[in-house]
Coordinates of C-alpha atoms in Angstrom, one line a residue:
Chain A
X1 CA 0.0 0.0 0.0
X2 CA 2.8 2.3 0.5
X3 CA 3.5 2.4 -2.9
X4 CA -0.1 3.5 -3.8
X5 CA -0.1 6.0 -1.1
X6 CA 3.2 7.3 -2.3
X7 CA 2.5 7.7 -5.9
X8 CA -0.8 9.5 -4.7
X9 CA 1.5 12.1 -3.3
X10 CA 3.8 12.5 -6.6
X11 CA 3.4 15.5 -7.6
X12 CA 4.1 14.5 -11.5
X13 CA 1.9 11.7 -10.7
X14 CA -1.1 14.3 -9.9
X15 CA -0.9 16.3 -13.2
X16 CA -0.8 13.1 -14.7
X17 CA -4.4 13.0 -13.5
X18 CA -5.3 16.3 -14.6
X19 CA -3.9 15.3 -17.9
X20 CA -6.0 12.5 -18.6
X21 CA -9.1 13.8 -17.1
X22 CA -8.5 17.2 -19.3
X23 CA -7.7 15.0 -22.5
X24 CA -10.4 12.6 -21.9
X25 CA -13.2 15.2 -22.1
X26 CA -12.2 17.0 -25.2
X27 CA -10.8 14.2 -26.7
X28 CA -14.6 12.5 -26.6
X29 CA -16.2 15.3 -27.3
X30 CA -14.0 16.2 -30.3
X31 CA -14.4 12.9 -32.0
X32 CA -18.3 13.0 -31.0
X33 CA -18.6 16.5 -32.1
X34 CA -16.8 16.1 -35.1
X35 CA -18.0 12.3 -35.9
X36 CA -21.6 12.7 -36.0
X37 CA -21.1 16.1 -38.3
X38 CA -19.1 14.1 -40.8
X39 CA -21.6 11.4 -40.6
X40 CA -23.8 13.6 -41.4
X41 CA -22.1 15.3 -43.8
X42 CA -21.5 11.5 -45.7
X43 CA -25.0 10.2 -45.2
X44 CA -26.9 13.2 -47.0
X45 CA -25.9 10.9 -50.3
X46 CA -24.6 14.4 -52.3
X47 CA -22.1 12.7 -55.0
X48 CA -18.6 11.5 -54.5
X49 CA -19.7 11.3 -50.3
X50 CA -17.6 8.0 -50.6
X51 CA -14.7 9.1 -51.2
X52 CA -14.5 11.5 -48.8
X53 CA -15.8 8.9 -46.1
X54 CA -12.5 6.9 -47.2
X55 CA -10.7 10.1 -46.6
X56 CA -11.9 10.9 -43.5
X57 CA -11.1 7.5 -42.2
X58 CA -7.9 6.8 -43.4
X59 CA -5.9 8.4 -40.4
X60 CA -7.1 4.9 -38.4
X61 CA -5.2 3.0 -40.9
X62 CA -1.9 5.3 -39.3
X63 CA 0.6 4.4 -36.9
X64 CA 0.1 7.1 -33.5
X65 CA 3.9 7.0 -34.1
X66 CA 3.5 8.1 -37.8
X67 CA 1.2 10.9 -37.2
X68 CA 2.8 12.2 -33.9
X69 CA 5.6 12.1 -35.9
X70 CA 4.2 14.6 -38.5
X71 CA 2.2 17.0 -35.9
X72 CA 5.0 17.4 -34.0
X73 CA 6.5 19.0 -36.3
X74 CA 3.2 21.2 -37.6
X75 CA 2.9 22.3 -34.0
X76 CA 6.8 23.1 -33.6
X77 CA 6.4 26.5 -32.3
X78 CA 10.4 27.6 -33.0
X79 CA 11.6 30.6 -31.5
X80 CA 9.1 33.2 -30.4
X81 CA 8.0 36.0 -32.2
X82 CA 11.2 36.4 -34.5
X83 CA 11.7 33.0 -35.6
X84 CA 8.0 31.2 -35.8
X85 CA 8.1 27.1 -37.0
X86 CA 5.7 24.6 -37.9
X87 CA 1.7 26.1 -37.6
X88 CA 2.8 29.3 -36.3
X89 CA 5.0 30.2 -39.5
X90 CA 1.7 29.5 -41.3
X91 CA -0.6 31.6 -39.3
X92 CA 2.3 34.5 -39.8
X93 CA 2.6 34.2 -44.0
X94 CA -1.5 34.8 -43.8
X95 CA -1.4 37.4 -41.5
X96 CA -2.8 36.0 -38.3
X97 CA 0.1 36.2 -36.1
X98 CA -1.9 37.0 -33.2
X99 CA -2.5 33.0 -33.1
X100 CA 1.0 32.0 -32.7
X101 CA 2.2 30.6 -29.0
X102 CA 4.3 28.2 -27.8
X103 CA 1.8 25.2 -28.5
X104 CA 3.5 22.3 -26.4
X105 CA 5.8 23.7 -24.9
X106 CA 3.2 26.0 -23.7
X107 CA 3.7 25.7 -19.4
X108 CA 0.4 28.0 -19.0
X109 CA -2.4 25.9 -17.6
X110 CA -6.3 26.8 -16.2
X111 CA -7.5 25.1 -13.4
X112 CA -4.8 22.5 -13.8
X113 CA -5.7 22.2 -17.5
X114 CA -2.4 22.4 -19.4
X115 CA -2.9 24.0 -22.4
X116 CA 0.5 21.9 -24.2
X117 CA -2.1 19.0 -24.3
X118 CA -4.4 21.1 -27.3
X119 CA -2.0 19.9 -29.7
X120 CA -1.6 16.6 -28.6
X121 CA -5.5 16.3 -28.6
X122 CA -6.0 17.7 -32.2
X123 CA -3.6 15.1 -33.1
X124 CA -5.7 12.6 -32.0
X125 CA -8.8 13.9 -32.7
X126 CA -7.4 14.0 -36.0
X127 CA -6.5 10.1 -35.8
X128 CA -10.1 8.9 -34.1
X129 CA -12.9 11.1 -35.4
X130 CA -13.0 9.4 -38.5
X131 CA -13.6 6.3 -36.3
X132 CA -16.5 7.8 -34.6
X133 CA -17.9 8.6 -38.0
X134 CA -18.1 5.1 -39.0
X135 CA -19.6 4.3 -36.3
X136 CA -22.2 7.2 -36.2
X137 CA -22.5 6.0 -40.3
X138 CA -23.6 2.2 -39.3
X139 CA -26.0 3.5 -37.2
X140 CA -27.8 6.2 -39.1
X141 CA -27.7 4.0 -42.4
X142 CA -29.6 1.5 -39.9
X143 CA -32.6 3.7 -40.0
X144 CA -35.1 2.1 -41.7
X145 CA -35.6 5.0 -44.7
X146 CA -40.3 4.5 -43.9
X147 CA -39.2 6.3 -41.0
X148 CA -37.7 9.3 -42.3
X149 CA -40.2 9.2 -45.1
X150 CA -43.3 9.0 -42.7
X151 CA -42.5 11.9 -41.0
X152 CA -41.2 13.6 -44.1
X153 CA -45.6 13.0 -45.0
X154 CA -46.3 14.4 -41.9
X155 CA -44.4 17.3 -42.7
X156 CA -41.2 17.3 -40.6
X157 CA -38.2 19.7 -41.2
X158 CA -34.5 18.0 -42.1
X159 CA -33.9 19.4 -38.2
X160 CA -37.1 18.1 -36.6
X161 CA -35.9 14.9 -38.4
X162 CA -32.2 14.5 -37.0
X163 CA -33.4 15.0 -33.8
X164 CA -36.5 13.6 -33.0
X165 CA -36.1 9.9 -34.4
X166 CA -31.8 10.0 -35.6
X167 CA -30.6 11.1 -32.4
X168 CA -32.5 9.0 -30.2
X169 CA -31.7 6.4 -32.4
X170 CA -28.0 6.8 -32.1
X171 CA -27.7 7.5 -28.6
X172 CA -26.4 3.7 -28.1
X173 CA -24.0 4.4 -30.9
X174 CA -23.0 7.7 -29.1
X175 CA -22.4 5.7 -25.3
X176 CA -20.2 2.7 -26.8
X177 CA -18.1 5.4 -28.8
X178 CA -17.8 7.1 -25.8
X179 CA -16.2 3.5 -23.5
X180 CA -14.1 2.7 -26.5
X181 CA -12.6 6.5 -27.0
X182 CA -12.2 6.5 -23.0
X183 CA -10.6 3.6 -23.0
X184 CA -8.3 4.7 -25.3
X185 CA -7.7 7.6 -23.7
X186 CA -6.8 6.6 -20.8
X187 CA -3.7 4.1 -21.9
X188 CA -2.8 6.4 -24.7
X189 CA 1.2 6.6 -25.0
X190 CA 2.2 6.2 -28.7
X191 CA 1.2 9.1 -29.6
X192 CA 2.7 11.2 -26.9
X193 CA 5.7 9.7 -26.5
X194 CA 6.3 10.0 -30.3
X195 CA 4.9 13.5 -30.4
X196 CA 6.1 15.7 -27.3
X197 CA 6.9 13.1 -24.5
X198 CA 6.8 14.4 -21.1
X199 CA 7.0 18.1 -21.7
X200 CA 8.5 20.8 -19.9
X201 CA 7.6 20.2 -15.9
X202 CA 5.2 17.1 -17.5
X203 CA 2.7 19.6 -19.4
X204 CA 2.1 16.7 -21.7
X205 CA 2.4 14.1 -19.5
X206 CA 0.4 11.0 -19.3
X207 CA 0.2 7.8 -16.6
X208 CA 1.4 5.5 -19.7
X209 CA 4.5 7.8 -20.3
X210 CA 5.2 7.6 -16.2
X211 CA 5.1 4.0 -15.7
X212 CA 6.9 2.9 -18.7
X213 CA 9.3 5.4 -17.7
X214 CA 9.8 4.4 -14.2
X215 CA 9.7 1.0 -15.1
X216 CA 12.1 0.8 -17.7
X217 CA 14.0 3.7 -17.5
X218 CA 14.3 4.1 -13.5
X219 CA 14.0 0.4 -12.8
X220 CA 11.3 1.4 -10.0
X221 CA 9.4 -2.0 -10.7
X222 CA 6.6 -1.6 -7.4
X223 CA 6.3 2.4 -8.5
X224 CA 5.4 1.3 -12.2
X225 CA 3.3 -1.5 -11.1
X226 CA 0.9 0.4 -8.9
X227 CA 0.4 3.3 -11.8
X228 CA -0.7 0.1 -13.8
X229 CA -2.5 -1.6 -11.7
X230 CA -4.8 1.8 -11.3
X231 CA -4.6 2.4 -15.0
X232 CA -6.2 -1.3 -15.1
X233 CA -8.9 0.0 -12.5
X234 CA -9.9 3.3 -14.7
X235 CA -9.9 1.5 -17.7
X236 CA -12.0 -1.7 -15.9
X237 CA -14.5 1.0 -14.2
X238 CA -15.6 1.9 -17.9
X239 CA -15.3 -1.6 -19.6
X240 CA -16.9 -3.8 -16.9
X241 CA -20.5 -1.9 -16.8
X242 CA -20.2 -1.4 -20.8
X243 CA -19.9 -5.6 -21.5
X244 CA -22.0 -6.8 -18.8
X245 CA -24.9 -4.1 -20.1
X246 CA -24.1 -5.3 -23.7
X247 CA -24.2 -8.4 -22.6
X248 CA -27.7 -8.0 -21.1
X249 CA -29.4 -6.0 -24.3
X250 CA -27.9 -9.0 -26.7
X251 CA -30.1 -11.4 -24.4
X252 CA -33.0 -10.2 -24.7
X253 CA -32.7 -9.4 -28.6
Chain B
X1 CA -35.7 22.4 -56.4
X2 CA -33.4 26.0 -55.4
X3 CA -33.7 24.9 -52.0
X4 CA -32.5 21.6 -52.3
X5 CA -29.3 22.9 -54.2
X6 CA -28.2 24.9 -51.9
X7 CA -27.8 22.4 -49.2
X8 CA -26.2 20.4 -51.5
X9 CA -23.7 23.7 -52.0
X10 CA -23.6 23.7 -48.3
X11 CA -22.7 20.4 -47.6
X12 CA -19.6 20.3 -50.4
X13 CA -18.4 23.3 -49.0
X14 CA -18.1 22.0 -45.1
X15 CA -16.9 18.4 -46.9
X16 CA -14.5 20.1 -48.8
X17 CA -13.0 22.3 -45.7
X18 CA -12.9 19.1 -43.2
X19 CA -11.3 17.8 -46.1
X20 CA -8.3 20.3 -46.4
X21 CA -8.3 20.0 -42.7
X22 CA -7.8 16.1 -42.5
X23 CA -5.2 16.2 -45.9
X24 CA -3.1 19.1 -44.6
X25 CA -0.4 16.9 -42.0
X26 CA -0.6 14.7 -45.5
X27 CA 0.4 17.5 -47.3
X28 CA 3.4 18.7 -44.8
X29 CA 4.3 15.0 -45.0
X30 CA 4.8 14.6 -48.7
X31 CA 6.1 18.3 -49.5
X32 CA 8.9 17.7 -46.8
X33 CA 9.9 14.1 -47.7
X34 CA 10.6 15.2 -51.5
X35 CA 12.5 18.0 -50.0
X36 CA 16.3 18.5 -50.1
X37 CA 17.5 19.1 -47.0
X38 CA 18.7 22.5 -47.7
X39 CA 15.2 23.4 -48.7
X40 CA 13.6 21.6 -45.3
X41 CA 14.6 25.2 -43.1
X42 CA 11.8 26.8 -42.0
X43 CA 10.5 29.6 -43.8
X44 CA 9.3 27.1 -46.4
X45 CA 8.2 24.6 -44.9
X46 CA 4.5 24.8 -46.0
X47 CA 6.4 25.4 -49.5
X48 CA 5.7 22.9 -52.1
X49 CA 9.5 21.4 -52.9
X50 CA 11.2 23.5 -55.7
X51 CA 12.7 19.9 -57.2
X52 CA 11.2 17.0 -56.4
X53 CA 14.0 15.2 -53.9
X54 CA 14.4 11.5 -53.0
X55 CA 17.6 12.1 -50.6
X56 CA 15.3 11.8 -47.8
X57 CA 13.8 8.7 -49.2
X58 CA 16.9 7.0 -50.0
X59 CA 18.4 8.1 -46.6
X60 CA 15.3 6.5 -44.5
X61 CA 15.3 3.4 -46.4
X62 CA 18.6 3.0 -45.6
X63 CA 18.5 3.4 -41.9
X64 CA 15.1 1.7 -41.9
X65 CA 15.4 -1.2 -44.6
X66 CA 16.4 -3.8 -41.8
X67 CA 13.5 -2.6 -39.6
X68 CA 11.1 -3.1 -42.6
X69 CA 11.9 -6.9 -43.0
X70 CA 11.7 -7.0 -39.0
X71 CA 7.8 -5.6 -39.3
X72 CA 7.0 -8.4 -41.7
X73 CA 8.5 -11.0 -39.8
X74 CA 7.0 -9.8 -37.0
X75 CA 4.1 -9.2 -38.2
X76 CA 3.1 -12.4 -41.1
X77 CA 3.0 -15.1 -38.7
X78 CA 1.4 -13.5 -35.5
X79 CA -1.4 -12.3 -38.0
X80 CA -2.0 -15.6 -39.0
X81 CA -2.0 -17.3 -36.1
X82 CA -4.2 -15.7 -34.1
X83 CA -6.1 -15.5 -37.4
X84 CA -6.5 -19.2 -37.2
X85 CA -6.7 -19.2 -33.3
X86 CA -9.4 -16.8 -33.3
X87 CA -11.6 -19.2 -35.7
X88 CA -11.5 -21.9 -33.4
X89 CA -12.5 -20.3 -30.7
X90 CA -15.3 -18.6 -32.5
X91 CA -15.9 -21.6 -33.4
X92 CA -16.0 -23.5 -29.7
X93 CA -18.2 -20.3 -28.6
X94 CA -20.9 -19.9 -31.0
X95 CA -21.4 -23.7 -31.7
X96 CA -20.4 -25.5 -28.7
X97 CA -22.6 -24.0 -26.0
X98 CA -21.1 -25.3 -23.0
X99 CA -21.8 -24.2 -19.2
X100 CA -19.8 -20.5 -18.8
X101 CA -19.5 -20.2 -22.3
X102 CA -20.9 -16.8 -21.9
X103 CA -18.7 -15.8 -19.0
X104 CA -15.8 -17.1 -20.4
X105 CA -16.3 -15.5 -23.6
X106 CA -17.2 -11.7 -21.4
X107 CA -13.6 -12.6 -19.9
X108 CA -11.8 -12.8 -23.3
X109 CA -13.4 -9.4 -24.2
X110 CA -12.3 -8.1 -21.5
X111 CA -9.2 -9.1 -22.5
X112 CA -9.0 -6.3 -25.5
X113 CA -9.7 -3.6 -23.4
X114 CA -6.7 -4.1 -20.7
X115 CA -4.3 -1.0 -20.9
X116 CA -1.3 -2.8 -22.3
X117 CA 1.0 -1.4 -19.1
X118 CA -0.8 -3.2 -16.8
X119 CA 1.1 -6.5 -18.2
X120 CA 3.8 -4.9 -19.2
X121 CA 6.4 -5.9 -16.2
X122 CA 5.1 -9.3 -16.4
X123 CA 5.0 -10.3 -19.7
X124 CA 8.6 -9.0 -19.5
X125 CA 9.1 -11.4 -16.8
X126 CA 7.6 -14.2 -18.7
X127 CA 9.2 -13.5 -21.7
X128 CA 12.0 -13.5 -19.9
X129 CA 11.5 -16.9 -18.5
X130 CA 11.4 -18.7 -21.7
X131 CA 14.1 -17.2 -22.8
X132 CA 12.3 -15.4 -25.6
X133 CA 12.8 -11.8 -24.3
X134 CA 14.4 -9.1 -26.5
X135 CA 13.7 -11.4 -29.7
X136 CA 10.9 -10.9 -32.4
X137 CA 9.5 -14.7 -31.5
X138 CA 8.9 -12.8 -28.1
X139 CA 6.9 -10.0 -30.1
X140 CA 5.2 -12.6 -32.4
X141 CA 3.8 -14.7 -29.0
X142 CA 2.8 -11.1 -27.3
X143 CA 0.3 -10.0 -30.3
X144 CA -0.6 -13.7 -31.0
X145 CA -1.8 -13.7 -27.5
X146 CA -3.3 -9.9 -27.6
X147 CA -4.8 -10.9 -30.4
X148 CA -7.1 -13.4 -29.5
X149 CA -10.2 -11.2 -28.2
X150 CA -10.9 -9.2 -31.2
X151 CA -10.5 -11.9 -33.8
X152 CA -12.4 -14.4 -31.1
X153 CA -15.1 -11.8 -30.7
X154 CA -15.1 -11.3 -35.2
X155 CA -15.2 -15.2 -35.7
X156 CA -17.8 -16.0 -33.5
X157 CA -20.6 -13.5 -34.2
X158 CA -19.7 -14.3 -37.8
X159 CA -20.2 -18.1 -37.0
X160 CA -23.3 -16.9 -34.9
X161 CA -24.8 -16.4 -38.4
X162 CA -24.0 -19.5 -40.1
X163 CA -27.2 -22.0 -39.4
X164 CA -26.3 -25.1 -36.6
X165 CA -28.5 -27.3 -38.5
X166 CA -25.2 -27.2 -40.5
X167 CA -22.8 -28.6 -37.7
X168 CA -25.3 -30.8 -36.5
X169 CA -25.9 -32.5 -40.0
X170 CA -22.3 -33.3 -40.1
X171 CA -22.2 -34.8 -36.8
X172 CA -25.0 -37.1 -37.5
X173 CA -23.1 -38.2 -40.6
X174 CA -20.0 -39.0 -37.9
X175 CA -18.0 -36.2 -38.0
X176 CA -15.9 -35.2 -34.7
X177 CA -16.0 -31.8 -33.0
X178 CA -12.5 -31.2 -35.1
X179 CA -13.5 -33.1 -38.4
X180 CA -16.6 -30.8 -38.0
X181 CA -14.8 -27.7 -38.2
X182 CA -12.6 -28.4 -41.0
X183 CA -14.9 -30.0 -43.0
X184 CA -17.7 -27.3 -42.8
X185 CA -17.0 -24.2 -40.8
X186 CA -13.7 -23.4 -42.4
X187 CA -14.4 -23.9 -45.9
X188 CA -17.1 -20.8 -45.9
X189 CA -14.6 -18.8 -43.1
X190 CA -13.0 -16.8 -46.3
X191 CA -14.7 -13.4 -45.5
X192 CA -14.3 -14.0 -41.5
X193 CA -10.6 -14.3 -42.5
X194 CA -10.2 -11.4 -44.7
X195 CA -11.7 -9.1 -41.7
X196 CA -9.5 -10.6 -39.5
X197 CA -6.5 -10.7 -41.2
X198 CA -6.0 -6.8 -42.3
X199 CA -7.6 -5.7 -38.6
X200 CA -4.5 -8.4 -37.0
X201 CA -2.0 -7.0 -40.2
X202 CA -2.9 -3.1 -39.5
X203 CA -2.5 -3.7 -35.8
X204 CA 0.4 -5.4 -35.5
X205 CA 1.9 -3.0 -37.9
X206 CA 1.6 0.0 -36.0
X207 CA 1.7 -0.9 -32.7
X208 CA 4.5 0.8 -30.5
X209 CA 4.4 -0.1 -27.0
X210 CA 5.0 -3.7 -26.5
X211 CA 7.7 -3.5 -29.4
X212 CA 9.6 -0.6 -27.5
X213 CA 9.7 -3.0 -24.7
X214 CA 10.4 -6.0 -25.7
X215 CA 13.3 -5.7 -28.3
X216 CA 15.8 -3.2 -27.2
X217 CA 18.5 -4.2 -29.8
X218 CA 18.0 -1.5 -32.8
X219 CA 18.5 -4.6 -35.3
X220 CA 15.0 -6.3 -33.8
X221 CA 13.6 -3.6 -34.1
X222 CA 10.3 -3.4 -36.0
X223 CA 9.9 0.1 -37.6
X224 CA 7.2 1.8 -35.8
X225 CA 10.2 1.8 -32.7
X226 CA 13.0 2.7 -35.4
X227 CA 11.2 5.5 -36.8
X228 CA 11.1 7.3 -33.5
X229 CA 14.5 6.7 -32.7
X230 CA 15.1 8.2 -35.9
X231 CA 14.6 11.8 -34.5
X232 CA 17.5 11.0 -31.8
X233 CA 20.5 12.5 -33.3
X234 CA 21.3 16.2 -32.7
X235 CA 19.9 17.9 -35.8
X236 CA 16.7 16.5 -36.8
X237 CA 16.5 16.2 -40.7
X238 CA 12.9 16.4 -41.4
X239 CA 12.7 15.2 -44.5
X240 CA 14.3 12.0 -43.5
X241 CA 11.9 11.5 -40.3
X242 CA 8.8 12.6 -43.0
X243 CA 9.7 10.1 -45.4
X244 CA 10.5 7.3 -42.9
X245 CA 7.2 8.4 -41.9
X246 CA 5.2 7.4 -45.1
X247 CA 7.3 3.9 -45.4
X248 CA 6.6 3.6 -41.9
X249 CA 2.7 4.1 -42.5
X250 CA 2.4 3.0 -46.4
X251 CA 1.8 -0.7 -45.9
X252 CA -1.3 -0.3 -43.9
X253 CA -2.0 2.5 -45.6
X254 CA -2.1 0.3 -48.9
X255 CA -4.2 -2.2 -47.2
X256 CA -6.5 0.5 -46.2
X257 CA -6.8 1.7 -49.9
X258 CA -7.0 -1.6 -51.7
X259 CA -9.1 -3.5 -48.8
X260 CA -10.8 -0.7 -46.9
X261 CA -14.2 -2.1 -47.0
X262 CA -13.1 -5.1 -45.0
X263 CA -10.8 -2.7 -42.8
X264 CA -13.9 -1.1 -41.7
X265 CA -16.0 -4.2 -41.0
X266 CA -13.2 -4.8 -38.7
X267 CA -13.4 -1.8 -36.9
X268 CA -17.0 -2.3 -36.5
X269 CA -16.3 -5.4 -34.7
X270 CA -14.3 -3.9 -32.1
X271 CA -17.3 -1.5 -31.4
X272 CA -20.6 -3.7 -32.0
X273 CA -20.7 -5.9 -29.5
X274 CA -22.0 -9.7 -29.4

């Protein structure tokens, strides 16, 4: 127990927390937000919708390493204001240099939100909302088309429409993306490690990055073990409810 | 009729801007690759090359080539196998209701959702054990064995739709639980397989972790750990990293392309439940 109770009390432990609570929120609402629009977007069958489904999907098919790899170098910040890199030299050519900052190495936080993780989360936003879109996809292209139809006759709006009888519909959809983007929020660590790593004073750090670190690196084998054993509890207080309740429903169906 | 073309207007234009939003690290990562490394600097980065350049190419395949064939070797059999693993037990679990079936079949789920740091130490320790640690028949066993839920969980609800009248047929002419499988169940298994194999291929491919940890010596490397070592050295010569980056990501990436119908059915799997 001492272990646990010491790694409580580590500091870099602590805003590794923050880090994963902060990430996990926009990172599911990103890929929600964004997901159900591209759905949409794909499902109003406008011509050549296909092919950019495919497109929007094909960052799955990447390696985190591959495109941590690439934004880490988009979101290079390079020397402040003379010498702007990466997104920032962008924003300067097209006059909107009042958007440049120091991205992640950014050590600025709000209530113990570090704002070096917004890159790291576009990133994966970037590599997941396509995902979410498929899903979102299966489930609107479920929808039995007399439905849409019948209250089409009764004289519904495109709005009334969506929400009324799609987004009920989709709510499942909406709480299984939601385990499955948690739960690969909360062991994330390609992505990190091959984008930013730890950061300056562990902005961008993330339980993952600690353990294997302290394991591997440090040799502190009881440290490491206890940050995973708790990342298996996180991960197992979303998983556990989510199978046994999909369990249930495929019973009864 | 006016109405109804201007949504359609609408919806090209936001299609069209997500668009340029998912293509532009694509961009950056083909416009620096084809760069010479004079021209990689900074204030033209977002700069289209001037001459198209394949010193950066050469220069990754070089440092990567014997990473490449590591992937492969890694990555061929322990496809494969869990390919093949995964059909028996979808077999055993959608045919052979036995008592727990259900609960043990919950518990191999489960098994796809644990963090892979929480075995981390000891697999390491196991690995270690049988004297496979640090070797890519270490790495092969690892994603053989991670593998099992996901292409358990695909073969079974795919086996869930294949009528039991058909099993049961075949055991009334005398085939065995085994003879049963391979005379009827496999045969018709092709599109299970396809599913399975580019979700196992794509993966394995580009998974980091357990390959970081498990071969240390750069020359067992597979290339998803050698392409972020590649940023080591002092000066970081983007156009190298960028176009280690695309023949790190351009296998599964062709998959995707070629197969991406079945890469999606896949990916549906790990999300619909059964």
């Amino acid at each position: 127990m001492k272990n646990y109770e010491r790694i409580f009390s580590d500091s870099r432990f602590q805003t590794d927390l923050w880090n994963t609570l902060y990430f996990t929120i926009f990172f599911i609402f990103g890929c929600l937000f964004l997901g159900i629009i591209l759905a949409i977007l794909v499902d109003s069958k406008v011509k050549g919708a296909g092919i950019f489904q495919n497109f929007f999907l094909f960052p799955m098919a990447l390696a985190f390493v591959v495109t941590g790899t690439v934004w880490s170098w988009i979101f290079a910040p390079g020397i402040l204001p003379e010498n702007p890199e990466g997104i920032n030299l962008l924003f300067n050519s097209i006059g909107l240099s009042g958007l440049e900052w120091k991205w992640y190495t950014s050590t600025d936080s709000f209530i113990n939100f570090n704002f070096a993780l917004i890159p790291v989360i576009i990133g994966a936003v970037w590599q997941m909302a396509g995902y979410t879109m498929a899903m979102y996809l299966a489930g609107l292209r479920g929808i039995p088309s007399t439905f849409t139809e019948a209250a089409m006759v009764d004289g519904a709006s495109g709005w009334q429409i969506f929400w009324k009888i799609k987004f009920p519909i989709l709510k499942p959809i909406t709480f299984s993306a939601m385990i499955i983007l948690a739960h690969i929020s909360l062991k994330i660590f390609d992505l990190v490690y091959a984008m930013t790593g730890s950061g300056p004073n562990n902005v961008t750090d993330v339980p993952s990055i600690y353990m294997w670190e302290t394991t591997f690196r440090a040799n502190k084998y009881a440290r490491g073990s206890a940050i995973a054993i708790i990342m298996l509890l996180l991960v197992a207080i979303f998983i556990v409810p989510y199978l046994v309740s999909s369990f249930k429903s495929n019973k009864r169906a | 009729m006016a109405k109804k073309k201007g949504k359609k207007i609408i919806v090209y234009i936001l299609l069209t801007v997500f668009l340029v939003g998912f293509l532009l690290p694509i961009y950056v990562l083909l416009a620096t690759s084809f760069k010479p490394f004079d021209e990689v600097g900074k204030p033209l980065m977002w700069n289209w090359p001037s001459s198209l350049s394949f010193d950066g190419f050469a220069k990754a395949f070089d440092k990567l080539k014997g990473n490449l064939i590591n992937s492969f070797i890694l990555v061929i059999p322990a496809t494969f196998v869990s390919a093949m693993v995964g059909s028996i037990n979808g077999y055993v679990l959608s045919k052979l209701k036995f008592r727990g079936s259900n609960a043990l079949f919950a518990i191999i789920l489960f098994g796809m959702f644990i963090p892979y740091q929480s075995i981390l130490f000891p697999m390491i320790t196991f690995l270690q054990n049988i004297g496979l640690y640090g070797s890519i028949g270490g790495l092969i066993l690892v994603h053989i064995i991670y593998g099992l839920p996901i292409t358990t969980l695909i073969f079974r609800n795919y086996y869930a739709e294949v009528p039991t009248e058909l099993i049961e047929a075949a055991n009334i002419d005398g085939a065995g639980i085994f003879k049963s499988y391979w005379k009827v169940l496999f045969p018709i298994s092709l599109p299970g397989f396809v599913v399975v194999i580019i979700w196992q291929f794509t993966n394995i491919w580009n998974e980091f972790l357990f390959a970081v940890t498990v071969t240390s010596d750069p020359t067992k490397q597979p290339i998803t750990v050698a392409l972020v070592n590649l940023a080591g050295s002092q000066v970081v010569e983007w156009n190298v990293q960028m176009a280690g980056a695309i023949i790190t990501a351009l296998p599964t990436l062709l998959v995707y392309i070629f197969l991406g119908k079945y890469f999606l059915r896949g990916l549906l799997a790990g999300s619909v439940k059964g």
